[in-house]
CSV table of N, CA and C in Angstrom, one decimal:
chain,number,residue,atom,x,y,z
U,1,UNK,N,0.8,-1.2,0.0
U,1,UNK,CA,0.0,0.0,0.0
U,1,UNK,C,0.9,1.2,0.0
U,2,UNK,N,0.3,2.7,-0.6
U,2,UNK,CA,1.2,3.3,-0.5
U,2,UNK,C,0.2,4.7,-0.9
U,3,UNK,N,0.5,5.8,-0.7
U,3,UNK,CA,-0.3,7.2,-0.7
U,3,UNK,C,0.2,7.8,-1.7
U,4,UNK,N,-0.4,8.9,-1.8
U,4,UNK,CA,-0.1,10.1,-2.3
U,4,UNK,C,-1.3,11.4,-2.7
U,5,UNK,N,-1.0,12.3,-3.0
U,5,UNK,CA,-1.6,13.3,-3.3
U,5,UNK,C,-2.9,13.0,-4.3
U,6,UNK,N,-4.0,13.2,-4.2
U,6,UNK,CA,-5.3,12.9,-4.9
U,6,UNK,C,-5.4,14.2,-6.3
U,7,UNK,N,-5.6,13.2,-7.2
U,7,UNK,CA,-5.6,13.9,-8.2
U,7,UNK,C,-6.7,14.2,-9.1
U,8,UNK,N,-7.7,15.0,-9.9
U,8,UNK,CA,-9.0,14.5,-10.5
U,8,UNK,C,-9.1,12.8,-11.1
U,9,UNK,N,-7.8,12.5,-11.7
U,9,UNK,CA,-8.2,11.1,-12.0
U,9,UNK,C,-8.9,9.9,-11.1
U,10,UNK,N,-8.2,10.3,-9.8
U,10,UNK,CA,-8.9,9.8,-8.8
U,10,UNK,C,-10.2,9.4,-7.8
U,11,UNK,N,-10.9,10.7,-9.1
U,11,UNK,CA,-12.5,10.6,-8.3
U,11,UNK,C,-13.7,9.8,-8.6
U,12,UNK,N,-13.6,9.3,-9.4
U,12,UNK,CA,-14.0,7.9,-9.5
U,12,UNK,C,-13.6,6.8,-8.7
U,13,UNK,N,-12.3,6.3,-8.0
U,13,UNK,CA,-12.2,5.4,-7.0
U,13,UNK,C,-12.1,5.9,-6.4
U,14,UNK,N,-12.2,7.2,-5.5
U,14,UNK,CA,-12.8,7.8,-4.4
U,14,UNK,C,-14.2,8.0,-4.0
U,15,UNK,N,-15.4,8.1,-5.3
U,15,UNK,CA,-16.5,7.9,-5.1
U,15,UNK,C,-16.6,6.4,-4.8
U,16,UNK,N,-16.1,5.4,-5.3
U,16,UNK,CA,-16.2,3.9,-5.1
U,16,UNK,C,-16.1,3.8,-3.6
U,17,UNK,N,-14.6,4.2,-2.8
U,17,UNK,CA,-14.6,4.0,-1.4
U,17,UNK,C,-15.7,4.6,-0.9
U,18,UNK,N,-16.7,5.4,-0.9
U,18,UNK,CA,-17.4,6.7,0.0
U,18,UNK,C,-18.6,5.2,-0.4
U,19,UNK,N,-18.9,4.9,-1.9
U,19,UNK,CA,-20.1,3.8,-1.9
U,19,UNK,C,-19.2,2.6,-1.1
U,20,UNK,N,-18.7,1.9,-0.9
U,20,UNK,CA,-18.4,0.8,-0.2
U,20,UNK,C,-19.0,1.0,1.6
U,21,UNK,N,-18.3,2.4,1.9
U,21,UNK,CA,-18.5,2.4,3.2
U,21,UNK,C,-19.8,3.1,3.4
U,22,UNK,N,-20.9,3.7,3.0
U,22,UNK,CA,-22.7,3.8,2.8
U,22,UNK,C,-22.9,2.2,3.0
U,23,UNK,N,-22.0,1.2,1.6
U,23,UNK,CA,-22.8,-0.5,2.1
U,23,UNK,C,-22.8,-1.1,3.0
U,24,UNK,N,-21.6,-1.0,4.0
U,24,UNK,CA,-21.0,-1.3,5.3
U,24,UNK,C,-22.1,-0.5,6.3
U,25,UNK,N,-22.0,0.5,6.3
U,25,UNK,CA,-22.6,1.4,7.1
U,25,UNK,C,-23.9,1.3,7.3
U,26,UNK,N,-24.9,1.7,6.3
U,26,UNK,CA,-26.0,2.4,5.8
U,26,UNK,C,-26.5,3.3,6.2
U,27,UNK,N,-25.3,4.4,6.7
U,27,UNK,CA,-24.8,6.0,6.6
U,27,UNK,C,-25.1,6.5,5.3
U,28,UNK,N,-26.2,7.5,4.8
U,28,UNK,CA,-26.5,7.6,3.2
U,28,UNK,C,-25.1,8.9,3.4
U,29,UNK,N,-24.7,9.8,2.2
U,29,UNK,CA,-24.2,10.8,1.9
U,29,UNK,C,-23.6,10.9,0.3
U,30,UNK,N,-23.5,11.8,0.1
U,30,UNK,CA,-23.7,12.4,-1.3
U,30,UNK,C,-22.1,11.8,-1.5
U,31,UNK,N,-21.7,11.1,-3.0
U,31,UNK,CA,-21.3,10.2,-3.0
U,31,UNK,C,-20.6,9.9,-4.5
U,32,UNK,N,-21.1,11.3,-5.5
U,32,UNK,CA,-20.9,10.6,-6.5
U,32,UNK,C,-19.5,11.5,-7.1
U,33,UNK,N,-18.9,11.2,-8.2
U,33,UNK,CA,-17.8,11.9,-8.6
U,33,UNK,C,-17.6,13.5,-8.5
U,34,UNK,N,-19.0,13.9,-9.3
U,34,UNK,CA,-19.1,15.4,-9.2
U,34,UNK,C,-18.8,16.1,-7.4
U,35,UNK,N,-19.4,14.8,-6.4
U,35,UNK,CA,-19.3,15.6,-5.3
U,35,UNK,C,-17.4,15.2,-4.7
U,36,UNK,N,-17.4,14.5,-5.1
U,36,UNK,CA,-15.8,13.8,-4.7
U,36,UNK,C,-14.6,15.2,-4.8
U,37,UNK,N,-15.0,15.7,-6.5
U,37,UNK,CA,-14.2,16.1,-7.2
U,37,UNK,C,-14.6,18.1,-6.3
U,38,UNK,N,-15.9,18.0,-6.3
U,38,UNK,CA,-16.1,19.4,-5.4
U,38,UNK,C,-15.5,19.8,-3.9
U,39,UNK,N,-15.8,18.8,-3.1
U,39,UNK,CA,-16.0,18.8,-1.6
U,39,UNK,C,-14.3,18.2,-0.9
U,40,UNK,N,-13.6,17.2,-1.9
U,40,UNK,CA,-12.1,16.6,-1.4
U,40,UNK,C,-11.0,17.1,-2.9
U,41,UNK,N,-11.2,17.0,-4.0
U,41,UNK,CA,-10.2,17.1,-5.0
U,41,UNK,C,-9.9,18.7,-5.0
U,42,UNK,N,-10.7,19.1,-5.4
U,42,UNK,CA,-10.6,20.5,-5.9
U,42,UNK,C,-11.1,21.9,-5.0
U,43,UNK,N,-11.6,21.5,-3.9
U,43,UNK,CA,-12.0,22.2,-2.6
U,43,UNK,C,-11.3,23.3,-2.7
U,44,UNK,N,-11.8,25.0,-2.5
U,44,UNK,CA,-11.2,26.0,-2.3
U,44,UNK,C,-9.9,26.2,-1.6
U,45,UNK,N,-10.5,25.1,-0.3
U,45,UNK,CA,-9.7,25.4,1.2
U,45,UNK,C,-9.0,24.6,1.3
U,46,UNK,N,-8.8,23.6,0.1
U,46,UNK,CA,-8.0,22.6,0.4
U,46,UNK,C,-6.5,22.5,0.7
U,47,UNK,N,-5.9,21.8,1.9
U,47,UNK,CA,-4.7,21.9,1.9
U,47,UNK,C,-4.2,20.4,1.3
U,48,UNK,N,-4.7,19.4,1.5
U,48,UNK,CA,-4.2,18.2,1.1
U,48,UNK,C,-5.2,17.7,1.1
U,49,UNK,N,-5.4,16.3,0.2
U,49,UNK,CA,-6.4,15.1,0.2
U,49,UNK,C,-5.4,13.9,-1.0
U,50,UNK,N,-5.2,13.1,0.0
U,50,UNK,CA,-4.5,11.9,-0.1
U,50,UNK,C,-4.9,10.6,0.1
U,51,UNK,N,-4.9,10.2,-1.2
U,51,UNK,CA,-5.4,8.4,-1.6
U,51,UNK,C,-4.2,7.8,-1.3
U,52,UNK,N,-4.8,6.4,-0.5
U,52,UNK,CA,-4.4,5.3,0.0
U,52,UNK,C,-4.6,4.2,-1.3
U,53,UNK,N,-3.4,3.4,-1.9
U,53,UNK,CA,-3.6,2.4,-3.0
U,53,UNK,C,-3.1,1.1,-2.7
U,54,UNK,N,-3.6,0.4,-3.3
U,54,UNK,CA,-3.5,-0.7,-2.6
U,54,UNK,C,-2.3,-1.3,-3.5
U,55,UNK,N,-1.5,-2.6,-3.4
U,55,UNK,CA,-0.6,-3.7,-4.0
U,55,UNK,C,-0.9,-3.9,-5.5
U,56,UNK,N,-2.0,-3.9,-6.0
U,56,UNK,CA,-2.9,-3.9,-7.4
U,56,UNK,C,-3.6,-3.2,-8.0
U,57,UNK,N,-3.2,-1.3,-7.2
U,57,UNK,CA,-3.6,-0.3,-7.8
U,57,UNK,C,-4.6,0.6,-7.5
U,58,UNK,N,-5.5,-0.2,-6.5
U,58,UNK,CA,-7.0,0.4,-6.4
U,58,UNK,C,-7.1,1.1,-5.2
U,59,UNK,N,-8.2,2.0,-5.6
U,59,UNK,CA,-8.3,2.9,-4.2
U,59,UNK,C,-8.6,2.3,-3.0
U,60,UNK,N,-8.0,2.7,-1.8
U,60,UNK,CA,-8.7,1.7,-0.7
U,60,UNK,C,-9.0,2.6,0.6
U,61,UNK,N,-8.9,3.9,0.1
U,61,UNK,CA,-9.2,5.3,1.6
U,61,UNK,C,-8.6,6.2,1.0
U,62,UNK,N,-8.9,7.5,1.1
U,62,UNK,CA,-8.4,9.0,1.1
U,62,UNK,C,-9.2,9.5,2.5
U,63,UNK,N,-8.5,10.6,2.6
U,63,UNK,CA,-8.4,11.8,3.8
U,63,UNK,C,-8.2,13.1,3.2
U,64,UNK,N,-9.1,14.2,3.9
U,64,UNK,CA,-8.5,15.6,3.1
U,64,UNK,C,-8.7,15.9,4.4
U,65,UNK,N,-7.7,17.1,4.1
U,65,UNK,CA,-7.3,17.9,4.9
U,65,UNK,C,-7.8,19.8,4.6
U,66,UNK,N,-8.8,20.3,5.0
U,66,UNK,CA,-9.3,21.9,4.1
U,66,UNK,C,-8.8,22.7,5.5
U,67,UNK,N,-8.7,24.0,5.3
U,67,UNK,CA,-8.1,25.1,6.4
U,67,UNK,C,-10.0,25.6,6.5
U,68,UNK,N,-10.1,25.9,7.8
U,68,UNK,CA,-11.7,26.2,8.4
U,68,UNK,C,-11.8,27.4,7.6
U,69,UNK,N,-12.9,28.1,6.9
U,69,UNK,CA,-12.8,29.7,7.0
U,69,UNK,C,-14.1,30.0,8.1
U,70,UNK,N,-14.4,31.2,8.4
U,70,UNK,CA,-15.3,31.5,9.3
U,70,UNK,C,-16.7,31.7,8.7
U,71,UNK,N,-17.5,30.8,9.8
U,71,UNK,CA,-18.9,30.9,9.4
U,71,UNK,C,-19.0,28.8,8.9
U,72,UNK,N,-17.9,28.2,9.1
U,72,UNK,CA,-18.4,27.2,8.2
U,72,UNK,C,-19.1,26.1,8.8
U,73,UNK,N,-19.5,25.0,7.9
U,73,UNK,CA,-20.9,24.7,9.2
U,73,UNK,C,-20.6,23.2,10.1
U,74,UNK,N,-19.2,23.3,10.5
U,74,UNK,CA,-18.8,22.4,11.7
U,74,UNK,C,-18.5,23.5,13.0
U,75,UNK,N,-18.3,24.8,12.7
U,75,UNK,CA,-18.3,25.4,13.5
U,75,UNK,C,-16.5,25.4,14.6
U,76,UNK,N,-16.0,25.5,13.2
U,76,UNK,CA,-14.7,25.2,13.7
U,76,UNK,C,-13.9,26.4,13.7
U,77,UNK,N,-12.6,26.9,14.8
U,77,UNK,CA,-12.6,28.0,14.5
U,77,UNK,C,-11.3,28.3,13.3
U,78,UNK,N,-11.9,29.7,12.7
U,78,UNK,CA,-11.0,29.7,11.1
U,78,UNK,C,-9.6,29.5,11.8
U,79,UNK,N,-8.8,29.2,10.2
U,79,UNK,CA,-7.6,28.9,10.3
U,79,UNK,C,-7.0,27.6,10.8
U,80,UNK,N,-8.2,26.6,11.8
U,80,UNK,CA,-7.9,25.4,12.0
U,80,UNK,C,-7.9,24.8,10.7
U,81,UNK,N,-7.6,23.9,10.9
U,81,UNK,CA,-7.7,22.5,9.8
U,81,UNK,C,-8.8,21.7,10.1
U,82,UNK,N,-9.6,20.6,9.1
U,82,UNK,CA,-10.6,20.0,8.9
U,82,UNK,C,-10.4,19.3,8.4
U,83,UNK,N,-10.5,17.8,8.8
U,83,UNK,CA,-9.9,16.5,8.4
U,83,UNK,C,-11.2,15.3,8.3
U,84,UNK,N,-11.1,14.6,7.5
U,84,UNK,CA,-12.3,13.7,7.3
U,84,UNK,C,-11.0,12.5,6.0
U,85,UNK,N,-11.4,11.2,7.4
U,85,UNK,CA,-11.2,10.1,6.5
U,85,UNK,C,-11.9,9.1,6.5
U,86,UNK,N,-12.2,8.4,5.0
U,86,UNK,CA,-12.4,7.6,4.5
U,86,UNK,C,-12.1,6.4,4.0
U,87,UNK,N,-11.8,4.9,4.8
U,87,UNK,CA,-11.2,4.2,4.4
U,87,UNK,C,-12.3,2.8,4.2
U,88,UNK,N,-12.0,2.5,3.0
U,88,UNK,CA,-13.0,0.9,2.9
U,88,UNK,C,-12.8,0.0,4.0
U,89,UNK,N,-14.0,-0.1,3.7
U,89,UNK,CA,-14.6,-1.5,5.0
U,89,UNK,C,-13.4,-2.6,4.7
U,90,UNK,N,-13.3,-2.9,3.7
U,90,UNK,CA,-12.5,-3.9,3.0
U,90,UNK,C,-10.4,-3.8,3.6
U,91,UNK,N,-10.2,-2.6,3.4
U,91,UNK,CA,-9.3,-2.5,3.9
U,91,UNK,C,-9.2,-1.7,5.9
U,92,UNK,N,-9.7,-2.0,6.3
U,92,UNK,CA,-9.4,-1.8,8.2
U,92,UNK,C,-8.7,-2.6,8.6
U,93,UNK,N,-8.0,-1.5,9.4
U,93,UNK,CA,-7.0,-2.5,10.1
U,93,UNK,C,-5.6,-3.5,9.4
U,94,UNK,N,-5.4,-2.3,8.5
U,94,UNK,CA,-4.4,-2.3,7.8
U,94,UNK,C,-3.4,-1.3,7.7
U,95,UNK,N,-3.5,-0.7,8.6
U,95,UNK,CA,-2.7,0.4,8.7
U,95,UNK,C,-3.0,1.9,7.8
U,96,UNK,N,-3.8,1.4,7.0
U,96,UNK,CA,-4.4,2.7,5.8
U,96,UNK,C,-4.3,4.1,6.6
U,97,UNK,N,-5.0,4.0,7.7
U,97,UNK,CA,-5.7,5.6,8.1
U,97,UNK,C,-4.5,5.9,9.2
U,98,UNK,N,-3.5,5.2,9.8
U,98,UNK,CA,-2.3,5.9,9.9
U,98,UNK,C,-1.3,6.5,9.1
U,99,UNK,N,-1.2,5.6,8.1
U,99,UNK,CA,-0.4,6.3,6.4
U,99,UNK,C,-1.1,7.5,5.9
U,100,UNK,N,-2.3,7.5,5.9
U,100,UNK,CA,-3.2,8.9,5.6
U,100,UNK,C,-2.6,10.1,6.3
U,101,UNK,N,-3.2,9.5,7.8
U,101,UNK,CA,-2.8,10.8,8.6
U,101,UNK,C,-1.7,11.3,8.9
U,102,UNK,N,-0.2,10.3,8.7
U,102,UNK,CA,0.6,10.6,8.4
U,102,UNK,C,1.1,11.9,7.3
U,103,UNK,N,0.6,11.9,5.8
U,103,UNK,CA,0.2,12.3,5.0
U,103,UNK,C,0.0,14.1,5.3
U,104,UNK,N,-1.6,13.8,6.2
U,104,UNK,CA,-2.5,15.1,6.5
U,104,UNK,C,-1.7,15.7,7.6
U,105,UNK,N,-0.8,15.4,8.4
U,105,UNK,CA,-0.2,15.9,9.9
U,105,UNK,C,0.9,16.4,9.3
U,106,UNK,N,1.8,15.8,8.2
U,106,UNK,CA,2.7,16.4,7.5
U,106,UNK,C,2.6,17.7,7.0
U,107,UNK,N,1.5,18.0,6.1
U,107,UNK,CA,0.5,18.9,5.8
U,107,UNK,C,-0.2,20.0,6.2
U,108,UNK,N,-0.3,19.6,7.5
U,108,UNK,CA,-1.0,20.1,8.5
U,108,UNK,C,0.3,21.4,9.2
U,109,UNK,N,1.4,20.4,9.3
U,109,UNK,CA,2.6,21.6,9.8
U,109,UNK,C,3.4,22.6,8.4
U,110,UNK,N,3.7,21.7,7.6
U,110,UNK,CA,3.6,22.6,6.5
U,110,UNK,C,2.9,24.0,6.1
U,111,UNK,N,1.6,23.6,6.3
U,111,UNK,CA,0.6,24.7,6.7
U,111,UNK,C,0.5,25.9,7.5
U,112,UNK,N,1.4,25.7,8.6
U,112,UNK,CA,1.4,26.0,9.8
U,112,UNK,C,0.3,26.1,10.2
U,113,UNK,N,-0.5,25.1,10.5
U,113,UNK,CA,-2.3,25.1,11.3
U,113,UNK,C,-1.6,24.7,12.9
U,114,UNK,N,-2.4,25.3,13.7
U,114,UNK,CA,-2.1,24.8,15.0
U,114,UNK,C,-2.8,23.7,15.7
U,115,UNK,N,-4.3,23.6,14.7
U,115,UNK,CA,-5.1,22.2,15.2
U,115,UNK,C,-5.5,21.6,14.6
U,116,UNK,N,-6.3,20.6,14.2
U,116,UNK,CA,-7.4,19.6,13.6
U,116,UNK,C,-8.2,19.2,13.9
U,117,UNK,N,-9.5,19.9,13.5
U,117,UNK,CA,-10.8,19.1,14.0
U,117,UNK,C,-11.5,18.1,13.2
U,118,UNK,N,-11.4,17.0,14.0
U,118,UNK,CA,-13.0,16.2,13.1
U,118,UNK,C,-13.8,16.3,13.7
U,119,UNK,N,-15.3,16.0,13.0
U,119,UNK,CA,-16.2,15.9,13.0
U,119,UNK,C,-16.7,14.4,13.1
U,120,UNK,N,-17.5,14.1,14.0
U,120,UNK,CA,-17.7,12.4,13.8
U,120,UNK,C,-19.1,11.9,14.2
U,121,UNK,N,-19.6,11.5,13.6
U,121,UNK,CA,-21.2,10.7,14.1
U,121,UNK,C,-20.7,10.1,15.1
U,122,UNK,N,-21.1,10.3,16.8
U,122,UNK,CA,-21.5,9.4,17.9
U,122,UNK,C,-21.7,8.2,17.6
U,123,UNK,N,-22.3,7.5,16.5
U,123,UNK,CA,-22.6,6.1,16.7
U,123,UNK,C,-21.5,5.7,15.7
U,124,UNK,N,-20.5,6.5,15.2
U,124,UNK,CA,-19.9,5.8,14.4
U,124,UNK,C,-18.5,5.2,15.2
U,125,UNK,N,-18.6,3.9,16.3
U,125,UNK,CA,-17.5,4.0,17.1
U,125,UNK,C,-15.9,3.6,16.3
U,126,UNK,N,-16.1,3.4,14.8
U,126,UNK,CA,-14.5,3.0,14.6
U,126,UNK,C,-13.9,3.9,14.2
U,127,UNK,N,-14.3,5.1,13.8
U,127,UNK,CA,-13.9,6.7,13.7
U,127,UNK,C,-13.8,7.5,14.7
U,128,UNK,N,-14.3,7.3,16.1
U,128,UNK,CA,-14.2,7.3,17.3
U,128,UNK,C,-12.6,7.0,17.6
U,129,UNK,N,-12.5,5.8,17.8
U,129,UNK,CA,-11.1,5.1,17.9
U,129,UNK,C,-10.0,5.1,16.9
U,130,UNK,N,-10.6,5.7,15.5
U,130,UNK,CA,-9.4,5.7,15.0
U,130,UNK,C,-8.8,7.2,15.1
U,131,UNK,N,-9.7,8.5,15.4
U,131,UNK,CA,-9.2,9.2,15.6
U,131,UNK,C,-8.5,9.8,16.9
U,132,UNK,N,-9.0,8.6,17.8
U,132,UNK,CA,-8.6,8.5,19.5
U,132,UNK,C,-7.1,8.1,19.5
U,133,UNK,N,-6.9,7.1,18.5
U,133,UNK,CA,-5.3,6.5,18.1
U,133,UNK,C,-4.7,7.4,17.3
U,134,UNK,N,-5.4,8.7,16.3
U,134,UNK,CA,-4.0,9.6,16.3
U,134,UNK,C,-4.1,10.3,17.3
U,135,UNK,N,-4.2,10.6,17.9
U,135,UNK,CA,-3.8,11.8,19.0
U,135,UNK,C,-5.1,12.6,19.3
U,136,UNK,N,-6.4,12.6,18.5
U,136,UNK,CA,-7.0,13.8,18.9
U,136,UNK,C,-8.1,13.6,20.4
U,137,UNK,N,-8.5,14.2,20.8
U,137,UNK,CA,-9.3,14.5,21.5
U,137,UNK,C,-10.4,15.1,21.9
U,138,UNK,N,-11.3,14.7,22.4
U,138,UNK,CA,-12.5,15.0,22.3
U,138,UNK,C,-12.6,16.7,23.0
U,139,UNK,N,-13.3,17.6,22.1
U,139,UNK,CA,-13.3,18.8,23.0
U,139,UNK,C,-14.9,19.5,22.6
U,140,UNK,N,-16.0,18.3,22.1
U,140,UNK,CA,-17.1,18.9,21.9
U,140,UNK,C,-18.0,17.8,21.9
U,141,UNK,N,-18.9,18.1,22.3
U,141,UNK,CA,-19.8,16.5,21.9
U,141,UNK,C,-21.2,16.9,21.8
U,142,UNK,N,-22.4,17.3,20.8
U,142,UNK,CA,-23.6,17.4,20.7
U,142,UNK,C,-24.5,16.2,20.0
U,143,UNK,N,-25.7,16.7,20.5
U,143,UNK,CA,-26.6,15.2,19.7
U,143,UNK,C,-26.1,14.6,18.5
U,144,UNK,N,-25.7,13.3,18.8
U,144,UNK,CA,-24.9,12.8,17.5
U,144,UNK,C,-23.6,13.1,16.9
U,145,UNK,N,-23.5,13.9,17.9
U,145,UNK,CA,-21.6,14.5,17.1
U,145,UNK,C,-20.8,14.7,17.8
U,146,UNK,N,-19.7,14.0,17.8
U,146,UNK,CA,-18.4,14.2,18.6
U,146,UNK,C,-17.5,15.0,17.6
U,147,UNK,N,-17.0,16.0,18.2
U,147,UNK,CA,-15.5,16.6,17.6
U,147,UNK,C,-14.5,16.5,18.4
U,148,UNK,N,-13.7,16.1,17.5
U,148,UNK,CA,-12.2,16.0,18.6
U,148,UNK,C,-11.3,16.6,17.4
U,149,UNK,N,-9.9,16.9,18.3
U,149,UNK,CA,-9.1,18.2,17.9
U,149,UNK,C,-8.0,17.3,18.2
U,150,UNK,N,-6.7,18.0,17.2
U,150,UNK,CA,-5.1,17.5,17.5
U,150,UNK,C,-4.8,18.7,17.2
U,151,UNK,N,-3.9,18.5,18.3
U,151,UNK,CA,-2.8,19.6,18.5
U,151,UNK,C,-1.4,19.5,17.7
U,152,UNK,N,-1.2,20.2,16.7
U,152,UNK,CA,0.0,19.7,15.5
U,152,UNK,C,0.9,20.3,16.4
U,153,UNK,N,1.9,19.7,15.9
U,153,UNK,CA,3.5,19.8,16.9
U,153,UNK,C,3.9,19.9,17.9
């Protein structure tokens, strides 16, 4: 397995991971290339978004990383960073979403951002723990939503 920088070619097996993990899940969300290529590839605020590939080529998780601006609707404050990963059901527990975040933390100081918030569905506990194993912490918790924050450097 191995990363790198997400590129428009990509957004077709990045919409593929987002459908795998809805089938796993049955978490609906908007899903298809046009949104891939809006909201992770080509994002205004993007600082990074980095595909995970597998031994035989295929997508198997990306992670983006956008800088907050103000007013936006996680309610994070500007200038943090905003991180959301996605890794197939198919590959967990393979190390994917450490290599990611590896990736986005790199990125992240590059940037000079001082934090990272995610955003996480409550009931989704393996996003819970996987963001609990990089470092972040919980510093918000409303109906249905935990955010937790990392502190870069």
């Amino acid at each position: 397995m191995n990363t790198r920088i997400a590129s428009l070619d990509d957004a077709a097996a990045m919409s593929r991971v987002l459908r795998e993990i809805i089938a796993h899940t049955g978490r609906e969300r908007p899903n298809d290339e046009a949104f891939v290529t809006r909201q992770y590839i080509a994002n205004p605020a993007n600082i990074r978004c980095t595909v995970a590939i597998d031994d035989g080529g295929v997508a198997i998780g990306f992670q983006s990383l956008i800088r907050a601006e103000t007013g936006n609707r996680y309610n994070v404050p500007a200038g943090w960073g905003i991180i959301g990963a996605h890794i197939s059901p198919r590959a967990h527990r393979q190390g994917v979403g450490s290599a990611l975040f590896r990736s986005s933390r790199e990125a992240a100081e590059e940037a000079g951002l001082e934090k990272i918030d995610a955003y996480i569905g409550a009931d989704n506990l393996s996003g819970l723990g996987y963001y609990e194993a990089m470092g972040f912490q919980t510093c918000r918790a409303q109906e249905g939503i935990v955010q937790k924050v990392y502190t870069v450097g």
